[in-house]
Coordinates of C-alpha atoms and ligand atoms in Angstrom, one line a residue:
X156 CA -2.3 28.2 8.6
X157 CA -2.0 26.2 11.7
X158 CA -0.2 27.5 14.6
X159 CA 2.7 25.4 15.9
X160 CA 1.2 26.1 19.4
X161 CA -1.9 24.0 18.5
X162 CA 0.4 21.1 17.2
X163 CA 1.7 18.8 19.6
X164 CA 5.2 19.9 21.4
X165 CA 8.2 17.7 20.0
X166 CA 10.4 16.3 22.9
X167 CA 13.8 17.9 23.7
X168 CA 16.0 15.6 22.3
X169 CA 13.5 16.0 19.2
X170 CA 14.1 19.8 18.9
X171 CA 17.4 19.1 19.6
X172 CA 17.9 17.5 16.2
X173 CA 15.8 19.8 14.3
X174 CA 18.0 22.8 15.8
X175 CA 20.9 21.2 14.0
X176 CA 19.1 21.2 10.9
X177 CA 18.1 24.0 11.0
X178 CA 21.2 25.5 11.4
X179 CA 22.9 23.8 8.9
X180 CA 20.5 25.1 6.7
X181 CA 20.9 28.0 7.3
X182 CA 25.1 27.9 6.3
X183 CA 23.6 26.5 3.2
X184 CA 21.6 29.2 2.5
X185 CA 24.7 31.6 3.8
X186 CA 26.8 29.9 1.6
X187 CA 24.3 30.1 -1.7
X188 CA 24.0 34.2 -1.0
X189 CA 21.3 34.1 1.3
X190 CA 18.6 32.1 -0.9
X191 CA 17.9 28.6 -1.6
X192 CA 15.5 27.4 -4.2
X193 CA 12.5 25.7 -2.4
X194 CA 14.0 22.4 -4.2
X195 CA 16.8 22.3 -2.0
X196 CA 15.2 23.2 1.6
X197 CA 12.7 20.4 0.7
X198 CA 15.8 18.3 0.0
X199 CA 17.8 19.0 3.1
X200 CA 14.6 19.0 5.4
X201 CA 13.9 15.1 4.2
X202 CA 17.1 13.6 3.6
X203 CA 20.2 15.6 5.3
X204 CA 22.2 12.9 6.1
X205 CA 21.1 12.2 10.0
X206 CA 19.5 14.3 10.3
X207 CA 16.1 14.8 7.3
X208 CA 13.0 13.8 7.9
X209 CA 13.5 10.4 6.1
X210 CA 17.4 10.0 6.7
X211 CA 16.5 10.8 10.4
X212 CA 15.1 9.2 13.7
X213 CA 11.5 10.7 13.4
X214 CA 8.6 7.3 13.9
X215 CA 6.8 8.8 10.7
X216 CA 4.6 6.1 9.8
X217 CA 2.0 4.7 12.1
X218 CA -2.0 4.7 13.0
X219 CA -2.3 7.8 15.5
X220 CA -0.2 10.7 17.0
X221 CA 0.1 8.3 20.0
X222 CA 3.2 6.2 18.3
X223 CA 4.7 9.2 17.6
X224 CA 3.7 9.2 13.9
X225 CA 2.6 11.7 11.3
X226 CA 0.9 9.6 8.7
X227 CA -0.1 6.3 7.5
X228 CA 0.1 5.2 3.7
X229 CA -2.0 2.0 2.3
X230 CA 0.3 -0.7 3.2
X231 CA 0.2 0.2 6.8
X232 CA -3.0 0.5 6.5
X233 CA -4.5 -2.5 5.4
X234 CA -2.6 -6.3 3.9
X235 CA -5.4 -5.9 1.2
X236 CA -3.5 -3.4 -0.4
X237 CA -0.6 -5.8 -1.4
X238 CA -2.3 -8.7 -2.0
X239 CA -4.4 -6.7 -4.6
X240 CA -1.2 -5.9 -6.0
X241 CA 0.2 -9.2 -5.7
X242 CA -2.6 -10.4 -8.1
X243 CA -1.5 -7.4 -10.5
X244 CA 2.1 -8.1 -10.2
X245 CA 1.9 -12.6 -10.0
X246 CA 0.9 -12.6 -13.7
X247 CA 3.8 -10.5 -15.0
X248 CA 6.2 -12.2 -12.7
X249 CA 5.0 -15.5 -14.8
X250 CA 6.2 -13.5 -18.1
X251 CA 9.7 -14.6 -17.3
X252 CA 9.9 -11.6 -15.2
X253 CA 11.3 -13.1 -12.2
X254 CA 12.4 -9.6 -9.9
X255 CA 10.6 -7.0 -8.3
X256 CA 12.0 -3.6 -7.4
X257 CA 10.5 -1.3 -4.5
X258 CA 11.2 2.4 -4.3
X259 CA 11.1 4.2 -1.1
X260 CA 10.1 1.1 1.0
X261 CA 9.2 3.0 4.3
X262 CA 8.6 0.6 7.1
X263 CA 9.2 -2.9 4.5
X264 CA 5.4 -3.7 5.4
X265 CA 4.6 -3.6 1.4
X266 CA 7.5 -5.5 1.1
X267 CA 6.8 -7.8 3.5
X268 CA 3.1 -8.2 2.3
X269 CA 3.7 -8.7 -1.3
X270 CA 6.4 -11.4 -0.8
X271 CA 3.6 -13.5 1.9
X272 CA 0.9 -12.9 -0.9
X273 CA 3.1 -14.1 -4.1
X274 CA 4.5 -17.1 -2.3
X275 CA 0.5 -17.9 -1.3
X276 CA 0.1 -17.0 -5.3
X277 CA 3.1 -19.1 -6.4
X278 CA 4.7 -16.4 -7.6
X279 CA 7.8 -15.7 -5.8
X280 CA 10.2 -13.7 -7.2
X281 CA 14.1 -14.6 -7.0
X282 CA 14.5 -11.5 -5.9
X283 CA 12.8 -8.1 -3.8
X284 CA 15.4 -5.4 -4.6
X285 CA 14.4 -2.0 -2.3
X286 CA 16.4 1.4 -3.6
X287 CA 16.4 3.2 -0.4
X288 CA 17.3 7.0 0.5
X289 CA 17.5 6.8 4.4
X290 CA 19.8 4.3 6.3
X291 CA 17.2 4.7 9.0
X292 CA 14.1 3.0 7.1
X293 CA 16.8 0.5 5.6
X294 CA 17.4 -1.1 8.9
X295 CA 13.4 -0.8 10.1
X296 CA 12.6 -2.8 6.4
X297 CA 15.1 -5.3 7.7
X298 CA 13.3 -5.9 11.1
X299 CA 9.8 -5.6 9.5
X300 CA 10.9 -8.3 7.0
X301 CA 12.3 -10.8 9.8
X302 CA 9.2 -10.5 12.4
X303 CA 6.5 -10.9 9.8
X304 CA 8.3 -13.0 6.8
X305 CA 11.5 -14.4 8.2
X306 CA 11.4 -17.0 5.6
X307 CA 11.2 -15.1 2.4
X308 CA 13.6 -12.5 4.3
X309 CA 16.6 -13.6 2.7
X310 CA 14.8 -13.0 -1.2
X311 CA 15.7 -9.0 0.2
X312 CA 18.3 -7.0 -1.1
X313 CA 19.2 -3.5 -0.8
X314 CA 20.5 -1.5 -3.6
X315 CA 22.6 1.9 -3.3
X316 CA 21.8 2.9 -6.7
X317 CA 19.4 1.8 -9.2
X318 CA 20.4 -1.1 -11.4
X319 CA 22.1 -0.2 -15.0
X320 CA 19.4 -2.8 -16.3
X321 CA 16.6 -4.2 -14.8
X322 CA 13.8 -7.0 -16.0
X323 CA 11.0 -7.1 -13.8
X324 CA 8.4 -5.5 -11.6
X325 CA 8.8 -1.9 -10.2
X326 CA 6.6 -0.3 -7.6
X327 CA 6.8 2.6 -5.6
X328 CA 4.0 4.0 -2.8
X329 CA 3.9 7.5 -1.9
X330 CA 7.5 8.1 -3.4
X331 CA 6.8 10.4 -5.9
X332 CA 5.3 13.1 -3.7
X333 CA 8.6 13.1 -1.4
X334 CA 10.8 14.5 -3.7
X335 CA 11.5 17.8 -3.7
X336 CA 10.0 20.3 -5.6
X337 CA 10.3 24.1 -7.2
X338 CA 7.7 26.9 -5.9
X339 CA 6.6 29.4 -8.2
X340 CA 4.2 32.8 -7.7
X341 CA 2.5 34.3 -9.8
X342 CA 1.9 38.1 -8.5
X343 CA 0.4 40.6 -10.6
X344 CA 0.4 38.6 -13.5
X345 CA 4.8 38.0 -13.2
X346 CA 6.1 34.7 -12.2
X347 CA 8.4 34.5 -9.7
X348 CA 10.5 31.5 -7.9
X349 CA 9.1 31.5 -4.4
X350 CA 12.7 30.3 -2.1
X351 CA 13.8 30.1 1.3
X352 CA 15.5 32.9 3.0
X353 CA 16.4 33.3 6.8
X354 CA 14.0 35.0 9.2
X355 CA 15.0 38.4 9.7
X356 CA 16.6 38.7 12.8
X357 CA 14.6 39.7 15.9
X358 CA 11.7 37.7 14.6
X359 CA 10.7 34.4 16.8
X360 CA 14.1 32.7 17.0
X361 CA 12.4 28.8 17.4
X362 CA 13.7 26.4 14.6
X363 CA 10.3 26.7 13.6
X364 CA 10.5 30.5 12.1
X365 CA 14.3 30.6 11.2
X366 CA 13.1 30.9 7.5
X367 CA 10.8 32.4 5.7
X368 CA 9.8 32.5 1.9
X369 CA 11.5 35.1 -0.5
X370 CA 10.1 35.2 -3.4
X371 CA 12.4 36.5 -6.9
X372 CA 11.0 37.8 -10.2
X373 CA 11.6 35.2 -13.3
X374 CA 12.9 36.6 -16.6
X375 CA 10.9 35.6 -18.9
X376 CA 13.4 33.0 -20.3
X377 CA 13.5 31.2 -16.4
X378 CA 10.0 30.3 -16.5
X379 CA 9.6 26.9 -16.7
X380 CA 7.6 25.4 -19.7
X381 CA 4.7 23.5 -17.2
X382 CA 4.0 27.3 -15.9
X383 CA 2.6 29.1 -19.5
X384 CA -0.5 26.2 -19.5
X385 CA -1.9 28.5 -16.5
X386 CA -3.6 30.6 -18.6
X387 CA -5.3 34.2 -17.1
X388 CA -3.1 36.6 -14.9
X389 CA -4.7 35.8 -11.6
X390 CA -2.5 35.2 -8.8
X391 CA -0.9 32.0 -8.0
X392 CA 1.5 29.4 -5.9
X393 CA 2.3 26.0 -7.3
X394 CA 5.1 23.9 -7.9
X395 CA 7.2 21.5 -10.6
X396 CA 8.6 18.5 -10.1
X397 CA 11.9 18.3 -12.6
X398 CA 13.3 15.8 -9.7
X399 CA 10.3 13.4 -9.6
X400 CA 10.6 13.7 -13.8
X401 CA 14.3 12.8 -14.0
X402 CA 13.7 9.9 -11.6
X403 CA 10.7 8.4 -14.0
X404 CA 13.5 8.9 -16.9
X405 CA 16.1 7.2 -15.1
X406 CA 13.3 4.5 -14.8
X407 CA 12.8 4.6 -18.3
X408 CA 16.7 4.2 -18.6
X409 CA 16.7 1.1 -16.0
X410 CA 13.5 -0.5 -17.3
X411 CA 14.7 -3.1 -20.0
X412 CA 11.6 -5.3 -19.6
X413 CA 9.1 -5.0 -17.4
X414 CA 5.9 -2.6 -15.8
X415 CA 7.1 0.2 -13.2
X416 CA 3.8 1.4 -10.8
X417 CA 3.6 4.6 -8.9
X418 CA 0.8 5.0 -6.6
X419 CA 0.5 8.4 -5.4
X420 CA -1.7 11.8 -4.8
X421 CA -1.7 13.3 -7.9
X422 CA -3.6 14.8 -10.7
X423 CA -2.8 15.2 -14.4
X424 CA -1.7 18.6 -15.6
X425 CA -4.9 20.0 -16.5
X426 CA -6.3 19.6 -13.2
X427 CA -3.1 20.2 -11.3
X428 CA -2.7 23.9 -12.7
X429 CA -6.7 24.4 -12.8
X430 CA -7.5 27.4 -11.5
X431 CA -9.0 26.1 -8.7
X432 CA -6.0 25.1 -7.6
X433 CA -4.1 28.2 -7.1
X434 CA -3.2 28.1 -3.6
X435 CA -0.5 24.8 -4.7
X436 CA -0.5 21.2 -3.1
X437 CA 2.5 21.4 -0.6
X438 CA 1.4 20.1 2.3
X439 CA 3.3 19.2 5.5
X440 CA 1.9 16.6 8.0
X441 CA 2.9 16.4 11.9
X442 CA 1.2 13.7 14.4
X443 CA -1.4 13.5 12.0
X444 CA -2.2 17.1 11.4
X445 CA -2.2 18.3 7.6
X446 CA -0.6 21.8 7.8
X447 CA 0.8 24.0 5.1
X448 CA 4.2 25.5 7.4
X449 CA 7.3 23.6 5.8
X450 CA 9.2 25.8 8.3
X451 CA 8.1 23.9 11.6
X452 CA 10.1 22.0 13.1
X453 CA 12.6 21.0 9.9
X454 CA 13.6 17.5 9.8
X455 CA 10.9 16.2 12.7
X456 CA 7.9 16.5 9.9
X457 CA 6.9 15.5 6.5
X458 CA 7.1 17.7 3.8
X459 CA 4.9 16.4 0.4
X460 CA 3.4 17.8 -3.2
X461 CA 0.9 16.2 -5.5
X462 CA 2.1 14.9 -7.9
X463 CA 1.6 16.0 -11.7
X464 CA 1.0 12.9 -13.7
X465 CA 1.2 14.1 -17.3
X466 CA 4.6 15.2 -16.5
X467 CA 5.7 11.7 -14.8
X468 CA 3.8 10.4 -18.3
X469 CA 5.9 12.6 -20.8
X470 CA 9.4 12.3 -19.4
X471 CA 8.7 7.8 -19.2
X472 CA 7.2 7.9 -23.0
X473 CA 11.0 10.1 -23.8
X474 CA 12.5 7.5 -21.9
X475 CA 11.0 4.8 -24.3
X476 CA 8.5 3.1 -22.0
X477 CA 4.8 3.2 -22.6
X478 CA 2.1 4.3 -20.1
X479 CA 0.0 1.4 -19.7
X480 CA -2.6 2.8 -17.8
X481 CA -3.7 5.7 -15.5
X482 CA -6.7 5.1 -13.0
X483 CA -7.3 6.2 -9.7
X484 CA -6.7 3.7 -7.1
X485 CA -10.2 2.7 -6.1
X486 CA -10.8 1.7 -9.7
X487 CA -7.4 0.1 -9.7
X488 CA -7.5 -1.9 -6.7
X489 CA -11.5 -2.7 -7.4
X490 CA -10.3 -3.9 -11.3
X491 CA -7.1 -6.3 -10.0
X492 CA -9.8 -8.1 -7.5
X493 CA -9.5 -6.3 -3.6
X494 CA -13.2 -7.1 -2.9
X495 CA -13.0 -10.6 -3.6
X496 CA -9.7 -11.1 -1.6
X497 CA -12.0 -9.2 1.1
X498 CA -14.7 -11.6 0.8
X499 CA -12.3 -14.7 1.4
X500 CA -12.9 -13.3 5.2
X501 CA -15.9 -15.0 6.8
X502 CA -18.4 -11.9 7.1
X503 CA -19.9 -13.4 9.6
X504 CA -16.6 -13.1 12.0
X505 CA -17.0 -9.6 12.6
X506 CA -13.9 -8.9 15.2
X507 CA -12.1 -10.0 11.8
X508 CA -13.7 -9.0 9.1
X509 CA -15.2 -5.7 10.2
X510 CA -11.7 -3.9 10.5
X511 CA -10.1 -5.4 7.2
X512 CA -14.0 -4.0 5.9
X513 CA -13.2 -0.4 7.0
X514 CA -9.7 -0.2 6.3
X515 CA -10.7 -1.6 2.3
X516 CA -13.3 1.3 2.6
X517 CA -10.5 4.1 3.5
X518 CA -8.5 2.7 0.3
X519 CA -11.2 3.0 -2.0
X520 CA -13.6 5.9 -1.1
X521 CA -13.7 8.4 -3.3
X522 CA -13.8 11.0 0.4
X523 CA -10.7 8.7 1.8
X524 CA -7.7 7.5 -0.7
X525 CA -10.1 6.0 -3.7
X526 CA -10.2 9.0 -5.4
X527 CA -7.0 11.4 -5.0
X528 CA -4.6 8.5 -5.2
X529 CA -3.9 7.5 -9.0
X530 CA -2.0 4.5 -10.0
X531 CA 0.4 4.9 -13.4
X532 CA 1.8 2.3 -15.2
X533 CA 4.9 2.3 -17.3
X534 CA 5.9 -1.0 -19.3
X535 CA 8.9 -1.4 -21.6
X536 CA 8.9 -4.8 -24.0
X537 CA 5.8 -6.5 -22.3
X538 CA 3.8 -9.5 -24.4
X539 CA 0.9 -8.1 -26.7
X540 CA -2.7 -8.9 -26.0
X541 CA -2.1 -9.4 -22.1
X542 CA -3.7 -6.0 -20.8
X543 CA -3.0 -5.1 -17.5
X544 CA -5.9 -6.2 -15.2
X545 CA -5.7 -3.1 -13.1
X546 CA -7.1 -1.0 -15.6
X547 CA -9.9 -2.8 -17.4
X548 CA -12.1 -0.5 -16.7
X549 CA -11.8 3.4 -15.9
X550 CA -8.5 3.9 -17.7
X551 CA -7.7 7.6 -17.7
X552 CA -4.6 7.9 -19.8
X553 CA -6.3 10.0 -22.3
X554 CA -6.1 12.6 -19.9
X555 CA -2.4 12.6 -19.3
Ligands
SAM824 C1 6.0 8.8 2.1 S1 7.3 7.6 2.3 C2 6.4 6.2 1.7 C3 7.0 4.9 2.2 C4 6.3 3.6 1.8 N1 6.4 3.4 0.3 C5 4.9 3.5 2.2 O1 4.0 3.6 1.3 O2 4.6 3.4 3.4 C6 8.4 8.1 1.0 C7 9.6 7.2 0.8 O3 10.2 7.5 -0.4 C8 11.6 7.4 -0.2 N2 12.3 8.1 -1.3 C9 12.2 9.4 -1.7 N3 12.9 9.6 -2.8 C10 13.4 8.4 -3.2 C11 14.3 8.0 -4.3 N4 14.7 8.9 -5.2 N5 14.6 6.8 -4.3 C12 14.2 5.9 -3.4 N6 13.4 6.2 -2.4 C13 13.0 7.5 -2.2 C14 11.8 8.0 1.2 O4 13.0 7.7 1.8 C15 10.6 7.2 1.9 O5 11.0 5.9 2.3

């Protein structure tokens, strides 16, 4: 585990903030009896009103440590990544499909980039509804939508709650992975629910080790149903995601016409409870260091978990949509056309075309993003015989 000494120091007023969170934390825990389901801390560490990770002050997104980031997602990365989905999304906005939605717009730079890219592709949508968590990123999509599309700013509106019914496009980056999840162990071949407990008292006292993980035996009836696929008695940590599940059925609910896409680190079941896998996926990440201590600083750090694709899959096909496709996001982005929307640079201008080369490369190695991330996508009522160009070639939804 990495050592908050070897991570970069937060500033005063930044501790300050996470020393509130912590502590109101830890009434919650007081008031639940002295243990809160993992579920819960991840919930309050993110989005505590003021004061989460996402509902909070923190930069988060951004190149290097240097802004005072912790990570950078495709759209920040490179403008190829929307365009490619613009050319995904334009043909499907022609069905008489008129609105896109975004989930979890983080800075608005996707938002931003999709609206330039369908207006270039004649595509506009009426509208660019964004569902938001944190009033924070709310007012940063605004600004990012004024300085870099002040003309199509307008098309923006933010929603509080998603629509009862909804016709159109859906997309969501990285959204999936920020909601909370459970933590089970499995010790000695008996599964419990691994939760969050204060430190004892006399430990460190920094924000950074007021709790600790407390794990509780599960009667046999508590053990949830994604858990008996690990077969074997060996030991292991790993989560569920009931809250990322209920949101793709309330998509299912919302969808009346239309394709929904989540692009995210993920895996389908079988791979995300192989036994190579169990040490689990959560993952926190701080100025750009990948670390596995959800206890550091709460609220000034990210918190994530793969995602488990076969159950995002099962709870949209109860909800009545069909999974369209399931490919991983180099053969995604390669299928709906990001090398020939490179190749409209002049190669021969290398100040411009060498960086828009590399940052293509990050989103499609198979070492870099290609690889782990996976695009899914869910359709409700779409026109026969129009296959979705994404995933003409290396569709994996036979292994949801
Ligand atoms: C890792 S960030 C990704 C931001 C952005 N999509 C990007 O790719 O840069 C996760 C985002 O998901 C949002 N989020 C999490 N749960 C959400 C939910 N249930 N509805 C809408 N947004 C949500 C967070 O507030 C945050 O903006």
């Amino acid at each position: 585990m990495q050592k908050a000494a070897s991570l970069p120091l937060p500033p005063a007023d930044a501790l300050a903030a996470s020393d509130s969170l912590a502590t109101r934390i830890g009434e919650t825990i007081d008031a639940a009896g002295g243990w809160l389901g993992f579920d819960r801390y991840m919930s309050l560490a993110l989005y505590a009103p003021g004061l989460g990770y996402y509902s909070g002050g923190a930069a988060k997104f951004g190149r290097d440590a240097r802004d005072g980031s912790d990570f950078i997602t495709a759209p920040e990365l490179s403008p190829f990544f929307a365009r490619t989905l613009a050319r995904q999304f334009a043909p499907l906005l022609a069905q008489g499909l008129p609105r896109l939605l975004e989930f979890g717009a983080g800075t608005g730079r996707l938002a931003a980039d999709l609206l330039l890219a369908l207006e270039q592709d004649g595509q506009l949508p009426q509208e660019y509804a964004i569902v938001e968590l944190s009033g924070e990123l709310r007012a940063r999509q605004q600004a990012t939508l004024a300085q870099r599309a002040p003309h199509l700013a307008q098309r923006a509106v933010w929603l509080d709650t998603l629509p009862e019914h909804f016709e159109g496009v859906v997309v969501g980056n990285e959204v999936l992975d920020a909601m909370p999840v459970r933590l089970f162990a499995r010790k000695g071949g008996r599964w419990h629910e691994r939760g969050v407990a204060r430190s004892v008292a006399g430990d460190d006292s920094t924000s950074a080790h007021a709790f600790t993980f407390e794990d509780r035996l599960l009667a046999e009836a508590d053990i949830p149903e994604a858990l008996h696929a690990i077969p074997g008695d060996y030991d292991v940590v790993t989560e569920t995601h009931a809250e990322a599940e209920g949101f793709a059925r309330a998509v299912g609910a919302m969808l009346a016409r239309g394709a929904a896409f989540f692009i995210d680190y993920g895996f389908p079941a079988s791979e995300y409870y192989h036994p190579q896998r169990a040490g689990g996926t959560l993952m926190c990440h701080y100025r750009h260091h990948a670390h596995p201590d959800p206890f550091l600083y709460p609220g000034l750090q990210d918190i994530t978990a793969h995602v488990n694709f076969s159950g995002i899959a099962h709870a949209a096909v109860d909800a009545g949509l069909t999974v369209a496709g399931f490919a991983s996001q180099a053969r995604f982005l390669m299928n709906a056309g990001i090398t020939d929307l490179l190749m409209t640079l002049d190669p021969s201008d290398a100040r411009t075309f060498l960086p828009a080369a590399n940052a293509v490369q990050k989103l499609l190695s198979e070492a870099e993003m290609g690889e782990l991330f996976k695009v899914i996508a869910l359709t409700r009522g779409l026109d026969d015989g129009e296959p979705l160009a994404g995933f003409a070639r290396g569709d994996r939804c036979h292994a949801l």
